[in-house]
Coordinates of C-alpha atoms in Angstrom, one line a residue:
X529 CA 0.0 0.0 0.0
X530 CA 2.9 1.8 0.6
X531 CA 3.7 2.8 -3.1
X532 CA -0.3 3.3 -3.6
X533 CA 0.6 6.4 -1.3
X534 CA 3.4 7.4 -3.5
X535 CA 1.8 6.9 -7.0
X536 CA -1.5 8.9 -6.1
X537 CA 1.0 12.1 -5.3
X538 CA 2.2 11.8 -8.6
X539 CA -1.3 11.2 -9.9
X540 CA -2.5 14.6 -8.5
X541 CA 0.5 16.1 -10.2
X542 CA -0.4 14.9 -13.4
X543 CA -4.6 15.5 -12.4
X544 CA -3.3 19.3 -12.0
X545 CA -1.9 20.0 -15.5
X546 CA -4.7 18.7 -18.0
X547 CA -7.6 20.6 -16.9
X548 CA -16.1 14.6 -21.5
X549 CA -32.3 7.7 -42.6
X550 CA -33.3 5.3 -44.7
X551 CA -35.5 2.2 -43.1
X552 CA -35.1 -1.2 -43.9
X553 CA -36.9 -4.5 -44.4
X554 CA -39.2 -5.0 -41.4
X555 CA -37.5 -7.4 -39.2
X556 CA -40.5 -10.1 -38.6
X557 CA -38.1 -13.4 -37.0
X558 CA -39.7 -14.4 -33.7
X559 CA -36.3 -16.0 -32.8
X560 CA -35.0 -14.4 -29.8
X561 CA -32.3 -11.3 -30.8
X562 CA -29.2 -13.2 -30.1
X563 CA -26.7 -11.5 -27.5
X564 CA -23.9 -10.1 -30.0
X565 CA -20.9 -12.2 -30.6
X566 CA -18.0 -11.2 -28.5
X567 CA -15.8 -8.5 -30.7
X568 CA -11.7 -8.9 -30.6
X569 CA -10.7 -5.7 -29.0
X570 CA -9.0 -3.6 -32.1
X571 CA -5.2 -3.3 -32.0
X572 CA -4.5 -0.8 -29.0
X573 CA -2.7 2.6 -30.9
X574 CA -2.4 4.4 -27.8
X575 CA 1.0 5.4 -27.9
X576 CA 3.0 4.6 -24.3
X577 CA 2.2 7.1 -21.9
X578 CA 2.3 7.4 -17.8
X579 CA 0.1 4.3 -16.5
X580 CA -0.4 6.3 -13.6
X581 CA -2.3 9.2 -15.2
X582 CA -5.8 7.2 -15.3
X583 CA -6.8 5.0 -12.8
X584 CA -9.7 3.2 -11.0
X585 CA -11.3 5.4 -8.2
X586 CA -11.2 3.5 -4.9
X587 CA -14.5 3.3 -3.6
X588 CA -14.2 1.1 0.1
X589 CA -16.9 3.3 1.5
X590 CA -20.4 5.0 0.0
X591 CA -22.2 5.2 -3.6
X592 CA -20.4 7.4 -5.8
X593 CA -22.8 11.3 -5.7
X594 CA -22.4 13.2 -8.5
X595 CA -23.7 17.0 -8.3
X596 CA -23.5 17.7 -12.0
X597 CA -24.0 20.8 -14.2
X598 CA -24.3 20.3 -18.0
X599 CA -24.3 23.3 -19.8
X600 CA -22.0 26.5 -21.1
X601 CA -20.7 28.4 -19.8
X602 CA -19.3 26.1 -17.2
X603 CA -19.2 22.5 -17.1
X604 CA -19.2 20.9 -13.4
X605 CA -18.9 17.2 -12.8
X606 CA -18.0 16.8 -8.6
X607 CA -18.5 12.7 -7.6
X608 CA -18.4 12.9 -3.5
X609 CA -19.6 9.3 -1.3
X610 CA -22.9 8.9 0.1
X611 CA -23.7 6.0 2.2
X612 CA -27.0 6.7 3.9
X613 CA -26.3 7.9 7.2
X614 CA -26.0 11.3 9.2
X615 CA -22.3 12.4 8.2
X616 CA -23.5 12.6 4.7
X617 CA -25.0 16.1 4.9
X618 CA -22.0 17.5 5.2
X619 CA -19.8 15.8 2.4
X620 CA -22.8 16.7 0.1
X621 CA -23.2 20.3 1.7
X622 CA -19.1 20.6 1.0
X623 CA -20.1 19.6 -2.9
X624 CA -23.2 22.0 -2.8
X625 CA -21.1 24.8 -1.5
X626 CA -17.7 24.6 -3.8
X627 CA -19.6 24.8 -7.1
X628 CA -21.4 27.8 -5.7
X629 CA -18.1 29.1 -5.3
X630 CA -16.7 27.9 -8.5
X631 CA -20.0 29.5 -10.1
X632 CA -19.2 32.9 -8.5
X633 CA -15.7 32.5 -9.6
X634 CA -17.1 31.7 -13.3
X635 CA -19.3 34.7 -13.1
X636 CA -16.7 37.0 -12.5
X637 CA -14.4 35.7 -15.1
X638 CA -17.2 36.2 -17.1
X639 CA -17.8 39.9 -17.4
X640 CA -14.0 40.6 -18.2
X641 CA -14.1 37.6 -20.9
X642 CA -17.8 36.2 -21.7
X643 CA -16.3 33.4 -24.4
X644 CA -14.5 31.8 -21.7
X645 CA -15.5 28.7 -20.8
X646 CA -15.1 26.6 -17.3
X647 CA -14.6 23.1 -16.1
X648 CA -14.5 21.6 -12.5
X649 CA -14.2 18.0 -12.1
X650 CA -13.7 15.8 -9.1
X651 CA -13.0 13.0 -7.6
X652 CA -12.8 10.6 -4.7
X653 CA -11.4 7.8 -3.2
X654 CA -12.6 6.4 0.2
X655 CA -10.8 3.6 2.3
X656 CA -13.0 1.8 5.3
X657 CA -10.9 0.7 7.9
X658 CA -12.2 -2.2 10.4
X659 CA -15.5 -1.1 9.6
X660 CA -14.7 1.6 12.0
X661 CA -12.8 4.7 10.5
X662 CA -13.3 6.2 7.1
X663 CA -10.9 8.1 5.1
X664 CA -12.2 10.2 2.2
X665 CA -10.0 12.1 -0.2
X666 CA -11.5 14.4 -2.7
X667 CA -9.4 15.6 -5.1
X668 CA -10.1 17.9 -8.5
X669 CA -9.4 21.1 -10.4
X670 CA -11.4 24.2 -11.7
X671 CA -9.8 24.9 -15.7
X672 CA -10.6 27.7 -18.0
X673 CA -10.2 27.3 -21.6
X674 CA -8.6 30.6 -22.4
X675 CA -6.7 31.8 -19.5
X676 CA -4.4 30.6 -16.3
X677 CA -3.2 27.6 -14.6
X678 CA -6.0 25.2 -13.5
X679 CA -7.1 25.8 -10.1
X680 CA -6.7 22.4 -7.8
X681 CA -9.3 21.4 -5.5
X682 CA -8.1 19.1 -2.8
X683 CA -10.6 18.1 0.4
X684 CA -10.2 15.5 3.3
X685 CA -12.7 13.8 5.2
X686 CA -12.4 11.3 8.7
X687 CA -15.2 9.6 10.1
X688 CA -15.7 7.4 13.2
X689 CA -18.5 5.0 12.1
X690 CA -19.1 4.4 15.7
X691 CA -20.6 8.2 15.8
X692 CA -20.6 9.4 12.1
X693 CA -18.8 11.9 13.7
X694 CA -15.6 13.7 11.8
X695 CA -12.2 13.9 12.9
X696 CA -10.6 16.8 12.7
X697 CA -6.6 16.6 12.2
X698 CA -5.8 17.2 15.8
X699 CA -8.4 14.1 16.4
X700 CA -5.9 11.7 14.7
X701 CA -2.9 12.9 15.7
X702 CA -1.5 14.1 19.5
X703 CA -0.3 17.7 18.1
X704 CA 1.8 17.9 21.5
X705 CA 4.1 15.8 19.8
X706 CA 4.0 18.4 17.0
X707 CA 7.9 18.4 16.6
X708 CA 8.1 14.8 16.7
X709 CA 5.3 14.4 13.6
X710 CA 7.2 17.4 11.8
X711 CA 10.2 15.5 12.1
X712 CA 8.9 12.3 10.8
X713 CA 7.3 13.6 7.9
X714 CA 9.7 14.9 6.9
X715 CA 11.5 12.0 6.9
X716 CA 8.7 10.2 5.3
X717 CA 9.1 13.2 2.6
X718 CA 12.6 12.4 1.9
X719 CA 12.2 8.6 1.8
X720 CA 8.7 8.7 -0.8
X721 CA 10.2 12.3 -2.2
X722 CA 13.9 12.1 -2.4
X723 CA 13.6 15.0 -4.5
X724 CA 12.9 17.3 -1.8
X725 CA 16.0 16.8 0.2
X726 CA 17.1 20.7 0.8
X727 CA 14.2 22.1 -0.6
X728 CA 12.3 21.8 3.0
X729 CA 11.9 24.4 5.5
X730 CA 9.7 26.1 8.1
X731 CA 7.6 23.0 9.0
X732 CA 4.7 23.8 10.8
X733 CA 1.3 22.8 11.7
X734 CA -0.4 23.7 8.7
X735 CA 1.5 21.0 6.7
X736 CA -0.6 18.5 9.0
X737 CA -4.2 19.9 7.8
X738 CA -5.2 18.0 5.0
X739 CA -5.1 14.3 6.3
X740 CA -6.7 11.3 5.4
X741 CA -7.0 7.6 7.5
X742 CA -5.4 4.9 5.0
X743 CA -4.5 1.3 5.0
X744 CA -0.9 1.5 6.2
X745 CA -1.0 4.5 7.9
X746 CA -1.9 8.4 7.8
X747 CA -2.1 9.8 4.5
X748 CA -0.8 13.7 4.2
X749 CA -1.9 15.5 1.0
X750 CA 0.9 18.5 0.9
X751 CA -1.0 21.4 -1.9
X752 CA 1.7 22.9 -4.2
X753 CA -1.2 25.9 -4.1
X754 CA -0.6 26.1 0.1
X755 CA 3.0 27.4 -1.1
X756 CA 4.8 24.9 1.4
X757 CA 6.5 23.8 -1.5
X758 CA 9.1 25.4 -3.6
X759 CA 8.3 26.6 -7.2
X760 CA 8.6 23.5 -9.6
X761 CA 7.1 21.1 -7.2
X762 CA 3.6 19.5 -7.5
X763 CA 1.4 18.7 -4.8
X764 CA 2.6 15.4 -3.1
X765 CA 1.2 12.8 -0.5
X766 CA 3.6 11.2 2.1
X767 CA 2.1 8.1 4.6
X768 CA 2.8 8.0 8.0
X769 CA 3.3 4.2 8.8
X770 CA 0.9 3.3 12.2
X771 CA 4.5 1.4 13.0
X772 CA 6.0 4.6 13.1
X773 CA 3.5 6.8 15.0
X774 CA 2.8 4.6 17.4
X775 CA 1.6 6.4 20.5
X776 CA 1.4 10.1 18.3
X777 CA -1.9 8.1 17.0
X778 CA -4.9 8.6 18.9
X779 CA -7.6 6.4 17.1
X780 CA -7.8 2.9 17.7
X781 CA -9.5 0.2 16.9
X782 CA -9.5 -4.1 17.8
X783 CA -7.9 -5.3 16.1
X784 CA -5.6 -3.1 14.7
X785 CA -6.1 -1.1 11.6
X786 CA -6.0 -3.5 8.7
X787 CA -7.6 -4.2 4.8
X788 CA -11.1 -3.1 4.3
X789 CA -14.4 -4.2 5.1
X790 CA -17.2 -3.4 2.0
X791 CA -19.6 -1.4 2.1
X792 CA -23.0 -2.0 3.5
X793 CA -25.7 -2.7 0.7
X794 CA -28.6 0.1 0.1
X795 CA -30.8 -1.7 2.3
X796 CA -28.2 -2.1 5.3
X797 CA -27.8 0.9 5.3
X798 CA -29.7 3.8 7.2
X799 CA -31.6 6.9 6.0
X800 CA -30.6 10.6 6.2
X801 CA -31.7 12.8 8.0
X802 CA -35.5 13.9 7.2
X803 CA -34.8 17.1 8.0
X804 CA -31.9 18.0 6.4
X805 CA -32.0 21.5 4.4
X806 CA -30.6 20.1 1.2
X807 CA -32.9 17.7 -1.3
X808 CA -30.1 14.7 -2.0
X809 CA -32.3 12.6 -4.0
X810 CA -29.6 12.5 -6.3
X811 CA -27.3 11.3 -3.9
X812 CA -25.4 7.1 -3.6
X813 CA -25.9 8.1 -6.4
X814 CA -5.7 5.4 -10.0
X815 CA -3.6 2.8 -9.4
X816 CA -2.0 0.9 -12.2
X817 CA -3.0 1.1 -15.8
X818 CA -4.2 -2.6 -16.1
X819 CA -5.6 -2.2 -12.0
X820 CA -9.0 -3.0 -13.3
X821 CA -8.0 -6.6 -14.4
X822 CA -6.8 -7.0 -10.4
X823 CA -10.2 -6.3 -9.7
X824 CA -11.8 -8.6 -11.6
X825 CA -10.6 -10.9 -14.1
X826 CA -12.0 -10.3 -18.1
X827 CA -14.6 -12.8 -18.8
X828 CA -14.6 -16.1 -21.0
X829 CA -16.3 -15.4 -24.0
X830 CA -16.8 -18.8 -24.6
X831 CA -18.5 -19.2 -21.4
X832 CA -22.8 -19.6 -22.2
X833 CA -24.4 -16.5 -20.8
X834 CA -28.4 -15.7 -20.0
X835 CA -30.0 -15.4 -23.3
X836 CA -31.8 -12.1 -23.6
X837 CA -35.9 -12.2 -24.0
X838 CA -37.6 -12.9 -27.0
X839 CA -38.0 -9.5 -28.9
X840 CA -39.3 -8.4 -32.3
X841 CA -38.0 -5.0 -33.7
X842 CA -39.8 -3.7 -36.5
X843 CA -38.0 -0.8 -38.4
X844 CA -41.5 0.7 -39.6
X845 CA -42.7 1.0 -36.3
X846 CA -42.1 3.8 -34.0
X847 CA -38.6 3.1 -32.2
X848 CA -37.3 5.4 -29.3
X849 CA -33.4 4.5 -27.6
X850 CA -33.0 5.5 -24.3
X851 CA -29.4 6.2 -22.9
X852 CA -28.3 6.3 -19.1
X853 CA -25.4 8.4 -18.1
X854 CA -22.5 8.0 -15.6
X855 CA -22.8 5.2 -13.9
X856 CA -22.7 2.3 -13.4
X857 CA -24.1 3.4 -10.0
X858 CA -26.4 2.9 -7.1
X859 CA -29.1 2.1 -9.1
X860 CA -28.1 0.4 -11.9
X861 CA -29.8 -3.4 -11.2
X862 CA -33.3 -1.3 -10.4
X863 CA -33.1 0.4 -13.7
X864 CA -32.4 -3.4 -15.1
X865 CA -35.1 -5.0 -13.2
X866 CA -37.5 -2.2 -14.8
X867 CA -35.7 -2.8 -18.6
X868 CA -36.5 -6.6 -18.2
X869 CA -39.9 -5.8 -16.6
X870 CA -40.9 -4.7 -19.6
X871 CA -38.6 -6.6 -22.1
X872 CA -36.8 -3.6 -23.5
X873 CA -33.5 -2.1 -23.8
X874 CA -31.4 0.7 -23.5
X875 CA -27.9 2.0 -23.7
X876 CA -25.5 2.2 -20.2
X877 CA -22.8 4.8 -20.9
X878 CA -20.8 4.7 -17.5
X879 CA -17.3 6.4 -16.5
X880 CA -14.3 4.3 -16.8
X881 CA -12.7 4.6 -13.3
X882 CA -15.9 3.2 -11.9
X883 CA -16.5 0.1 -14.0
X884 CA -14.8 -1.9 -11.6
X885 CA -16.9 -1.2 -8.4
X886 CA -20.2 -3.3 -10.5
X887 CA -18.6 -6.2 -12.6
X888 CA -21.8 -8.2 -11.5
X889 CA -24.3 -5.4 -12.7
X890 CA -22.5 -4.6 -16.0
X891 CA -22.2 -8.3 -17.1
X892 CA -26.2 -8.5 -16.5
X893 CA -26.8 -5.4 -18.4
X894 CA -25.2 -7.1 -21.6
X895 CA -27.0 -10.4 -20.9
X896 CA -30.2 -8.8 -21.0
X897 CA -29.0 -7.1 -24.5
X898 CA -28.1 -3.9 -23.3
X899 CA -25.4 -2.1 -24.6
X900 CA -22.6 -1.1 -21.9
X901 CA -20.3 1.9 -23.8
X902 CA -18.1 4.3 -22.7
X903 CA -18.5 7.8 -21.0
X904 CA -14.6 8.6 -20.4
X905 CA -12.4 7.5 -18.3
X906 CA -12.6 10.5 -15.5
X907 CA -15.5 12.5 -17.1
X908 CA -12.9 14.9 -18.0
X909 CA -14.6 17.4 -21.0
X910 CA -12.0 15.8 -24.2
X911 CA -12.9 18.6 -26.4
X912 CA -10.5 20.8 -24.2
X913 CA -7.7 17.7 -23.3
X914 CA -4.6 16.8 -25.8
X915 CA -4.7 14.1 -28.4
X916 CA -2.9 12.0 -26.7
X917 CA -5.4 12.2 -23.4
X918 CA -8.3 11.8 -25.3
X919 CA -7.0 8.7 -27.0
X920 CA -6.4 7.2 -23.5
X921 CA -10.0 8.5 -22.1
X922 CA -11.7 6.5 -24.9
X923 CA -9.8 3.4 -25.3
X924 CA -9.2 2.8 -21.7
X925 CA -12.5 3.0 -20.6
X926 CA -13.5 0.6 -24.2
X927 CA -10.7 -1.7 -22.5
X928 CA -12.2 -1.9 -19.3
X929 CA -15.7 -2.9 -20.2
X930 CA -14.2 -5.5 -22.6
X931 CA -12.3 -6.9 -19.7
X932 CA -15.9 -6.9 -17.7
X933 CA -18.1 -7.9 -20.1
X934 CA -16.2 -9.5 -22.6
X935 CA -18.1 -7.6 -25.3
X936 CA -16.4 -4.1 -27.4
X937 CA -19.0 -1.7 -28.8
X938 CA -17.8 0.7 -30.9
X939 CA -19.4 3.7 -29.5
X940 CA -18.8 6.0 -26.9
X941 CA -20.7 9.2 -25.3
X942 CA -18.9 12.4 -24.7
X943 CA -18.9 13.9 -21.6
X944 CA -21.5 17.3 -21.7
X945 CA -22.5 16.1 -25.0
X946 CA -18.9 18.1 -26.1
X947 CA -17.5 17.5 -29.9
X948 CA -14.5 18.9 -31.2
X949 CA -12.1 18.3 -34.9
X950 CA -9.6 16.7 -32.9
X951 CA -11.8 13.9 -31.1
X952 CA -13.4 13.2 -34.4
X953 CA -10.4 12.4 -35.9
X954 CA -9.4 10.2 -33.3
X955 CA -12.4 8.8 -32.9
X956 CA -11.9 7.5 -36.1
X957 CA -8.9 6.7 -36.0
X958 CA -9.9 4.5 -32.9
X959 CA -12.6 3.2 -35.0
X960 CA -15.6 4.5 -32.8
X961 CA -18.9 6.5 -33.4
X962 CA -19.9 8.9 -30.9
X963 CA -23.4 9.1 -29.4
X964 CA -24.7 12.3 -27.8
X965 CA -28.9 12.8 -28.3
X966 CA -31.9 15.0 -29.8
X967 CA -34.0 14.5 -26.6
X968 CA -32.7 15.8 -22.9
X969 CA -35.2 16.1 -19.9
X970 CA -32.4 17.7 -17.7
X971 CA -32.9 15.3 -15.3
X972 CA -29.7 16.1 -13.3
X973 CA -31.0 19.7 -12.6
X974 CA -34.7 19.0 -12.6
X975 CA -34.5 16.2 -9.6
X976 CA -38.6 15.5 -9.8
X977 CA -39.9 12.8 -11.4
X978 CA -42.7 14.3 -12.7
X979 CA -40.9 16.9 -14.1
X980 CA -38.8 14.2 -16.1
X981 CA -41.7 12.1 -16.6
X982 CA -42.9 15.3 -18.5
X983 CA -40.0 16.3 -20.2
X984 CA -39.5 12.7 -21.9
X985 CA -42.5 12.0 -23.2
X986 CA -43.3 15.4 -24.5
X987 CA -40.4 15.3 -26.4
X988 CA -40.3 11.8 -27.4
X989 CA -40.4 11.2 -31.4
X990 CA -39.6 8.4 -33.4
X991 CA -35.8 7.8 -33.6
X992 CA -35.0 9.9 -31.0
X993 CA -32.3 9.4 -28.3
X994 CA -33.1 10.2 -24.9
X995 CA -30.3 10.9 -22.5
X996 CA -30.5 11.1 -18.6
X997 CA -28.4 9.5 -16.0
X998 CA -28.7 6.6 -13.7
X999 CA -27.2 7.9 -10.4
X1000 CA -30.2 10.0 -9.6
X1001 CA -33.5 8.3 -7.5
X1002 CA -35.8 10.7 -9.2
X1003 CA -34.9 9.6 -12.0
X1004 CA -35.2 5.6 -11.7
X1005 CA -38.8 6.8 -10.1
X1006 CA -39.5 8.9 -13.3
X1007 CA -38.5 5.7 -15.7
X1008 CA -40.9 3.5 -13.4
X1009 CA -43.8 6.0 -15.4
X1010 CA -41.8 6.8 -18.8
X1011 CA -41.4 3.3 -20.4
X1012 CA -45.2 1.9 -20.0
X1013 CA -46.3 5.7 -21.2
X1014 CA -44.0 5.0 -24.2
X1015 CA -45.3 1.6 -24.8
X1016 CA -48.7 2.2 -24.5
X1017 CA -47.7 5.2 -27.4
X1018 CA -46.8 2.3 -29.6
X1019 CA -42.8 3.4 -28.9
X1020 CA -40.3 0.2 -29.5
X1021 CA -37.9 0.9 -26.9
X1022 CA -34.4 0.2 -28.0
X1023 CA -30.6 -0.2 -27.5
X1024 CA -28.4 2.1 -29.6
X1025 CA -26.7 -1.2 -31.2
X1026 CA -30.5 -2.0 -32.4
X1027 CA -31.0 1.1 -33.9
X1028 CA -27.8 1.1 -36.2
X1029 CA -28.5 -3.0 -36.7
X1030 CA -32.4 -2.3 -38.0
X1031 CA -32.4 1.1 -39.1
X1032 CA -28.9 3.5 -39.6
X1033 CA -26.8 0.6 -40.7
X1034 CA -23.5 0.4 -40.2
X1035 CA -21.5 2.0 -37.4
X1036 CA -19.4 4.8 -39.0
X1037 CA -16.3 6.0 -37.1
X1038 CA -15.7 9.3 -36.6
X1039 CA -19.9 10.3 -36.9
X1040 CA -21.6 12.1 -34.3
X1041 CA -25.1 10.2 -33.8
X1042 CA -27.5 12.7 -32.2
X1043 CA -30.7 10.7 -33.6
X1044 CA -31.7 8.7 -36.6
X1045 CA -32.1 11.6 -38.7
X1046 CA -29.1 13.5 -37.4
X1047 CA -26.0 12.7 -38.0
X1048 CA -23.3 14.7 -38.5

């Protein structure tokens, strides 16, 4: 665990600098629409770059939250854990309250330059310790398109599961020993940083306040933005081994702090408060390069899986897709028990670093002939990243379904629907199609059900692609309403793979598909 601690410093380093027509033959076989043939994953063109750059969140404790914004001029995307119980309200309120500062940030930026553009993204990675102590890092940045150096956001949170209360620093750690936990990190800095020797000085308490409780000991985000650290050097993490604090800790736990414990399930779990000022309906929702084969091994294609129902599509019919965003998440079986329910199908574009946290999930989705694609690695807006990123966002997160599900799609979904020269070019050169969509309820500012319910199938048209996401209650309750509504409108409700396979044709790389009869 000891080099995790020293990889994700260089991982925020590196998370600092970059800152998402004609019909055919009616199709009348009562066979059952065979689940598609596993596809060879195309030769990998990614050129060699740092492993360490993408990498699978680490999510020990919570459902990934996501408060999301999706339009211009600023672009938010800030994942934070919920796990159902009283210390939630203020992770979420932390959320709520940085993109309302980001937003007044924007605004200002604004009136001296109204082209720019923003994007926040973050993070998180949580490690539950004896089912007793959580550690929570958030991590992130705040980029504008035309002007300055992105902005980092870095946040800790510590919470005693016995109390869902937080620890503060001073909690953890006996600060009347100050001089003796000064002295060891440094020494800690000079053993995982070598390349600090000399460039150290005026340790103080302030280089103890962003902490977080880890695996093999006490993990200590340093901010190059707190200016502890001379010009040229990147934020960094150092661990302080439990070996080597020894009495200067002051949680504890029987038995000692060791590996994790997962998660409790959604209905182990307890309720928020009822009276909380916030709505969080929305709410439960990088190590190595290859880390998510560690997680779980990619599947035998040979192996027989669960045949999807029996299905007729016919092309002269009405036919509606429907697309879920950024998950996989809380939600994700629900949202398959309702697509089975009614023997229909739909299109799962989840987020790369998360693919490994619902191995189970995904592998049903494809059974049931969904389609599983990808949504970026990170969620990161590729119209604004370098070629070279963007051809690691795709393919990685491709790679990491295929080593899930066994099956390669060649589509993917942008994040914020964004498009630029550049990504079609590699898209093609990748050989996939992006999706984005002609029909969008908003559901991830709406959060009501009727509201979406309403949006949907107002808006709903023959060959249209509906997007919304799958991390959001309200929406899974909306759904519940949409898809009989549809039905009962004489809608076929389909996967994106079906509508290429029975009415667009083949899947051309390097097209944007907003609908059947847009493509661009």
């Amino acid at each position: 665990m000891k080099r995790f601690f020293q990889f994700i410093g260089i991982v925020l380093l590196v998370g600092v600098i970059f800152a998402v027509g004609a019909y055919g033959e009616p199709y009348t076989d009562p066979t059952p629409t065979p689940r598609p043939e596993p596809t060879p994953r195309p030769e990998q063109v990614v050129p060699e770059r740092d492993p360490r750059a993408l990498f699978p969140a680490i999510v020990e404790y919570g459902f990934s939250a996501v408060l999301k914004h999706n339009n211009d001029p600023l672009h938010a995307y800030i994942r934070f854990p919920q796990a159902g119980n009283s210390s939630d309200n203020a992770i979420a309120r932390w959320a709520h309250n940085l993109f309302n500062d980001i937003s007044d940030e924007m605004d200002a930026v604004l009136r001296n330059n109204p082209s720019e553009i923003g994007e926040i993204n973050v993070q998180f990675d949580s490690f539950l310790i004896d089912n007793r102590y959580v550690g929570i890092f958030q991590s992130g940045q705040f980029a504008l398109t035309l002007a300055g150096e992105p902005e980092e956001v870095i946040q800790t949170f510590n919470i005693d599961l016995s109390t869902y209360e937080f620890l503060e620093p001073f909690d953890i750690l006996d600060y009347h020993a100050l001089d003796s936990l000064l002295n060891l990190l440094n020494l800690r800095l000079l053993v995982e940083h070598p390349e600090t020797d000399g460039n150290i000085h005026n340790m103080d308490e302030r280089w103890l306040s962003y902490l977080f409780i880890g695996h093999e000991g006490i993990g200590v985000i340093i901010p190059q933005y707190a200016g502890f650290l001379p010009d040229g050097f990147e934020t960094l993490i150092v661990t302080l081994p439990y070996e080597d604090l020894g009495a200067f800790l002051l949680i504890r736990t029987e038995p000692p702090l060791s590996a994790p414990t997962p998660t409790p399930s959604p209905d182990e779990i307890v309720s928020p408060d009822e009276d909380d000022e916030y709505d969080y309906s929305y709410d439960y929702d990088d190590d190595y390069d290859n880390a998510y084969d560690e997680v779980v091994e990619p599947v035998d294609p040979t192996v027989p899986t669960v045949p999807p129902q029996e299905r007729v599509i016919d092309p002269l019919l009405p036919m509606i897709a429907i697309t879920f965003d950024d998950g996989p998440g809380q939600y994700l079986n629900e949202f398959l028990d309702l697509l089975e329910l009614y023997n229909v199908r739909a299109t799962f574009c989840v987020v790369g670093n998360l693919v490994h946290t619902q191995p189970d999930a995904l592998r049903r989705a494809v059974e049931l002939g969904n389609d599983v694609i990808g949504h970026s690695w990170n969620h990161r807006n590729l119209a604004k990243l370098t070629d070279d990123d963007v051809r690691q966002q795709i393919q990685k997160t491709s790679d990491a379904i295929y080593a899930i599900t066994g099956i390669h799609t060649p589509l993917f979904r942008p994040p914020y629907g964004q498009v630029s020269d550049t990504m079609r070019q590699i898209s093609e050169e990748l050989g996939f199609a992006m999706v984005n969509w002609d029909i969008d309820p908003e559901d991830w500012s709406v959060m009501d059900a009727d509201g979406i319910f309403n949006a949907v199938v107002d808006a709903a048209h023959s060959g249209g692609i509906i997007i919304s996401h799958e991390i959001f209650s309200t929406t899974l309750e909306a759904y519940r309403r949409i898809i009989p509504e549809l039905l009962s409108r004489g809608f076929q409700i389909i996967s994106i793979s079906e509508l290429f396979r029975h009415t667009l044709g083949e899947i051309e790389p390097g097209r944007v598909y907003f609908s059947m009869h847009d493509v661009s």
